[in-house]
mmCIF file of C-alpha atoms in Angstrom:
data_model
loop_
_atom_site.group_PDB
_atom_site.id
_atom_site.type_symbol
_atom_site.label_atom_id
_atom_site.label_comp_id
_atom_site.label_asym_id
_atom_site.label_seq_id
_atom_site.Cartn_x
_atom_site.Cartn_y
_atom_site.Cartn_z
ATOM 1 C CA MET A 346 124.362 113.790 104.175
ATOM 2 C CA ASP A 347 126.622 114.922 107.029
ATOM 3 C CA CYS A 348 128.194 117.489 104.690
ATOM 4 C CA LEU A 349 124.830 119.159 104.074
ATOM 5 C CA VAL A 350 124.034 119.151 107.804
ATOM 6 C CA ASN A 351 127.380 120.824 108.527
ATOM 7 C CA VAL A 352 126.776 123.494 105.887
ATOM 8 C CA LEU A 353 123.226 124.223 107.032
ATOM 9 C CA GLY A 354 124.350 124.287 110.666
ATOM 10 C CA THR A 355 126.635 127.255 109.978
ATOM 11 C CA LEU A 356 123.933 129.455 108.444
ATOM 12 C CA GLU A 357 121.982 132.096 110.293
ATOM 13 C CA MET A 358 118.197 131.818 110.579
ATOM 14 C CA GLU A 359 117.615 134.500 107.935
ATOM 15 C CA SER A 360 119.762 132.631 105.402
ATOM 16 C CA LEU A 361 117.994 129.379 106.201
ATOM 17 C CA PHE A 362 114.630 131.017 105.632
ATOM 18 C CA TRP A 363 115.390 133.001 102.459
ATOM 19 C CA ASP A 364 118.271 131.244 100.708
ATOM 20 C CA ILE A 365 117.666 127.511 101.119
ATOM 21 C CA PRO A 366 114.982 127.338 98.398
ATOM 22 C CA PHE A 367 117.691 128.364 95.924
ATOM 23 C CA VAL A 368 120.257 125.742 96.971
ATOM 24 C CA ARG A 369 121.041 123.425 94.096
ATOM 25 C CA LYS A 370 119.281 120.131 94.679
ATOM 26 C CA SER A 371 121.328 117.905 92.390
ATOM 27 C CA CYS A 372 123.775 116.812 95.079
ATOM 28 C CA GLN A 373 124.229 113.155 95.977
ATOM 29 C CA CYS A 374 122.248 113.467 99.217
ATOM 30 C CA PRO A 375 119.022 111.917 97.883
ATOM 31 C CA GLN A 376 120.912 108.871 96.627
ATOM 32 C CA GLU A 377 122.798 108.507 99.904
ATOM 33 C CA ALA A 378 119.581 108.903 101.865
ATOM 34 C CA LEU A 379 117.857 106.253 99.757
ATOM 35 C CA ILE A 380 120.731 103.805 100.226
ATOM 36 C CA TYR A 381 120.641 104.499 103.970
ATOM 37 C CA VAL A 382 116.893 103.811 104.093
ATOM 38 C CA ALA A 383 117.351 100.603 102.078
ATOM 39 C CA ASN A 384 119.983 99.336 104.498
ATOM 40 C CA GLU A 385 118.359 100.486 107.739
ATOM 41 C CA CYS A 386 114.662 99.885 106.990
ATOM 42 C CA PRO A 387 114.353 96.416 105.436
ATOM 43 C CA ALA A 388 110.765 96.078 106.727
ATOM 44 C CA LEU A 389 109.586 99.170 104.821
ATOM 45 C CA LYS A 390 105.996 98.718 103.610
ATOM 46 C CA TYR A 391 105.281 102.028 101.840
ATOM 47 C CA LEU A 392 107.704 103.940 99.651
ATOM 48 C CA ALA A 393 106.995 107.246 97.892
ATOM 49 C CA LEU A 394 109.610 108.539 95.482
ATOM 50 C CA PRO A 395 109.784 112.009 93.908
ATOM 51 C CA SER A 396 109.967 112.235 90.122
ATOM 52 C CA ASP A 397 113.395 113.867 90.020
ATOM 53 C CA LEU A 398 114.872 110.992 92.008
ATOM 54 C CA MET A 399 113.347 108.427 89.634
ATOM 55 C CA TYR A 400 114.576 110.279 86.566
ATOM 56 C CA HIS A 401 118.154 110.808 87.684
ATOM 57 C CA GLN A 402 118.682 107.648 89.699
ATOM 58 C CA GLY A 403 116.207 105.113 88.322
ATOM 59 C CA PHE A 404 118.732 102.310 88.065
ATOM 60 C CA THR A 405 119.822 102.786 91.665
ATOM 61 C CA ILE A 406 116.225 102.614 92.841
ATOM 62 C CA SER A 407 115.475 99.416 90.968
ATOM 63 C CA SER A 408 118.618 97.856 92.419
ATOM 64 C CA LEU A 409 117.554 98.806 95.964
ATOM 65 C CA ILE A 410 114.009 97.398 95.753
ATOM 66 C CA CYS A 411 115.349 93.916 96.590
ATOM 67 C CA LYS A 412 116.172 95.135 100.107
ATOM 68 C CA TRP A 413 112.510 95.918 100.890
ATOM 69 C CA LYS A 414 111.036 92.416 100.859
ATOM 70 C CA LYS A 415 107.956 93.549 102.819
ATOM 71 C CA LEU A 416 107.133 96.442 100.487
ATOM 72 C CA GLU A 417 103.372 96.605 99.920
ATOM 73 C CA MET A 418 102.818 99.975 98.243
ATOM 74 C CA LEU A 419 104.948 102.066 95.895
ATOM 75 C CA ARG A 420 104.129 105.647 94.961
ATOM 76 C CA LEU A 421 105.869 107.009 91.890
ATOM 77 C CA LYS A 422 105.512 110.431 90.354
ATOM 78 C CA ASP A 423 106.944 109.306 87.041
ATOM 79 C CA SER A 424 106.935 106.186 84.874
ATOM 80 C CA TYR A 425 110.649 106.494 84.058
ATOM 81 C CA ASN A 426 112.426 103.118 84.147
ATOM 82 C CA LEU A 427 109.163 101.495 85.260
ATOM 83 C CA GLU A 428 109.837 98.038 83.863
ATOM 84 C CA ALA A 429 113.149 97.645 85.727
ATOM 85 C CA THR A 430 111.569 98.860 88.964
ATOM 86 C CA LEU A 431 108.500 96.612 88.662
ATOM 87 C CA THR A 432 110.689 93.632 87.732
ATOM 88 C CA GLN A 433 112.462 93.980 91.067
ATOM 89 C CA VAL A 434 109.145 94.450 92.881
ATOM 90 C CA SER A 435 107.724 91.275 91.318
ATOM 91 C CA LEU A 436 110.832 89.275 92.210
ATOM 92 C CA HIS A 437 111.387 90.460 95.770
ATOM 93 C CA CYS A 438 108.217 91.980 97.238
ATOM 94 C CA LYS A 439 105.775 89.106 97.718
ATOM 95 C CA ASN A 440 103.317 91.187 99.810
ATOM 96 C CA PHE A 441 103.055 93.937 97.187
ATOM 97 C CA VAL A 442 99.467 95.120 96.640
ATOM 98 C CA GLY A 443 99.492 98.682 95.327
ATOM 99 C CA LEU A 444 100.979 101.086 92.823
ATOM 100 C CA ASP A 445 100.220 104.807 92.895
ATOM 101 C CA PHE A 446 101.115 107.203 90.074
ATOM 102 C CA THR A 447 99.654 110.373 91.580
ATOM 103 C CA PRO A 448 101.700 113.176 90.007
ATOM 104 C CA ALA A 449 103.453 116.029 91.746
ATOM 105 C CA ASN A 450 101.624 119.345 92.158
ATOM 106 C CA ILE A 451 98.174 117.842 91.707
ATOM 107 C CA GLY A 452 95.491 120.486 91.522
ATOM 108 C CA GLU A 453 97.986 123.231 90.698
ATOM 109 C CA ASP A 454 98.689 124.858 87.360
ATOM 110 C CA GLY A 455 101.570 123.103 85.676
ATOM 111 C CA ALA A 456 100.980 119.811 87.469
ATOM 112 C CA SER A 457 103.056 117.038 85.983
ATOM 113 C CA VAL A 458 101.308 114.246 84.131
ATOM 114 C CA VAL A 459 102.425 110.628 84.275
ATOM 115 C CA ALA A 460 102.301 108.950 80.862
ATOM 116 C CA ILE A 461 101.028 105.378 80.893
ATOM 117 C CA GLY A 462 101.495 104.066 77.368
ATOM 118 C CA GLU A 463 101.583 100.562 75.940
ATOM 119 C CA HIS A 464 105.014 99.774 77.405
ATOM 120 C CA GLU A 465 104.020 100.883 80.930
ATOM 121 C CA ALA A 466 100.604 99.180 80.805
ATOM 122 C CA SER A 467 102.249 95.974 79.601
ATOM 123 C CA ALA A 468 104.800 96.135 82.436
ATOM 124 C CA ILE A 469 102.023 96.537 85.018
ATOM 125 C CA VAL A 470 100.034 93.616 83.572
ATOM 126 C CA THR A 471 103.029 91.319 83.107
ATOM 127 C CA LEU A 472 104.882 92.043 86.332
ATOM 128 C CA LEU A 473 102.020 92.856 88.733
ATOM 129 C CA PRO A 474 99.038 90.769 87.555
ATOM 130 C CA ASN A 475 97.744 90.348 91.132
ATOM 131 C CA ILE A 476 97.878 94.022 92.089
ATOM 132 C CA LYS A 477 94.919 95.117 94.226
ATOM 133 C CA HIS A 478 95.240 98.934 94.283
ATOM 134 C CA LEU A 479 96.147 101.015 91.250
ATOM 135 C CA VAL A 480 96.085 104.810 91.241
ATOM 136 C CA LEU A 481 96.474 106.388 87.801
ATOM 137 C CA ARG A 482 95.124 109.775 88.805
ATOM 138 C CA CYS A 483 95.796 112.566 86.291
ATOM 139 C CA ALA A 484 97.680 110.150 84.026
ATOM 140 C CA PHE A 485 97.856 110.396 80.278
ATOM 141 C CA LEU A 486 96.226 107.048 79.540
ATOM 142 C CA LYS A 487 94.473 105.945 76.379
ATOM 143 C CA ARG A 488 91.368 103.823 76.821
ATOM 144 C CA GLU A 489 93.016 100.850 75.056
ATOM 145 C CA PHE A 490 95.781 100.751 77.680
ATOM 146 C CA LEU A 491 93.251 101.013 80.504
ATOM 147 C CA VAL A 492 91.447 98.042 78.942
ATOM 148 C CA MET A 493 94.774 96.168 78.763
ATOM 149 C CA ILE A 494 95.334 96.795 82.477
ATOM 150 C CA LEU A 495 91.782 95.765 83.394
ATOM 151 C CA GLN A 496 92.045 92.580 81.337
ATOM 152 C CA GLY A 497 95.385 91.626 82.863
ATOM 153 C CA CYS A 498 94.989 92.699 86.509
ATOM 154 C CA LYS A 499 91.906 90.778 87.598
ATOM 155 C CA GLU A 500 92.538 91.152 91.345
ATOM 156 C CA LEU A 501 92.016 94.945 91.373
ATOM 157 C CA VAL A 502 89.757 96.130 94.195
ATOM 158 C CA HIS A 503 90.577 99.846 93.896
ATOM 159 C CA LEU A 504 91.189 101.726 90.666
ATOM 160 C CA ASP A 505 91.581 105.512 90.592
ATOM 161 C CA VAL A 506 91.387 107.047 87.117
ATOM 162 C CA ARG A 507 90.212 110.506 88.165
ATOM 163 C CA ASP A 508 91.177 113.379 85.905
ATOM 164 C CA CYS A 509 92.947 111.174 83.360
ATOM 165 C CA ILE A 510 93.712 112.504 79.903
ATOM 166 C CA GLY A 511 93.305 110.305 76.840
ATOM 167 C CA PHE A 512 89.886 108.704 77.300
ATOM 168 C CA LYS A 513 86.419 109.800 78.252
ATOM 169 C CA ALA A 514 85.614 108.689 81.784
ATOM 170 C CA ASP A 515 82.066 107.377 81.663
ATOM 171 C CA ASN A 516 80.024 104.449 82.868
ATOM 172 C CA GLY A 517 81.790 102.367 80.248
ATOM 173 C CA ILE A 518 84.479 101.557 82.795
ATOM 174 C CA TRP A 519 81.880 99.933 85.055
ATOM 175 C CA SER A 520 80.422 98.039 82.086
ATOM 176 C CA LEU A 521 83.866 96.800 81.137
ATOM 177 C CA LEU A 522 84.516 95.634 84.689
ATOM 178 C CA LEU A 523 81.243 93.690 84.669
ATOM 179 C CA ILE A 524 81.946 92.121 81.274
ATOM 180 C CA LEU A 525 85.393 91.008 82.423
ATOM 181 C CA GLY A 526 83.961 89.602 85.663
ATOM 182 C CA HIS A 527 86.255 91.916 87.595
ATOM 183 C CA SER A 528 86.405 91.913 91.393
ATOM 184 C CA CYS A 529 87.083 95.666 91.483
ATOM 185 C CA THR A 530 84.653 97.167 93.983
ATOM 186 C CA ARG A 531 85.878 100.765 94.030
ATOM 187 C CA VAL A 532 86.491 102.774 90.893
ATOM 188 C CA GLN A 533 87.137 106.477 91.223
ATOM 189 C CA GLU A 534 86.549 108.408 88.041
ATOM 190 C CA SER A 535 85.580 111.896 86.999
ATOM 191 C CA LEU A 536 82.237 112.019 85.248
#
């Protein structure tokens, strides 16, 4: 990280303003920064990770989760390597209550979509059965996998399935929650 600071410190204001958006972002700085945060912030409660970091360094992230024993909420912009990450969360983060899959660029053309298929839904149900907050906004999620999650995560109090692709958001979600005897009191959906 010091290397990048030294480079940026030598640039003039005009270069900083116009040229920095074109700097290649695949350097090791994000990994070093994440390791630094893991070592220096063991009491971290909320962690939001960009999709490119998950995709390129997913194994590093899952290996660092054990350092954040007080982690309560994790925001991911991708489901890449989800099972390994959630395995570490379930083993080490006993206060964990929420998972958020809100994608990058929401509301903009070309917004990314997080795919929640059978494998991802199964990982959520198996590894986080007591999760209380689940945000699947703008996800590609078939109704059968939503049902799997609702059947397996009975402690949900907040579920956000706004703007999902793959099922018709209707009052059927509320009916399903009632049939399952769910404690979920807040469901956000697009009607």
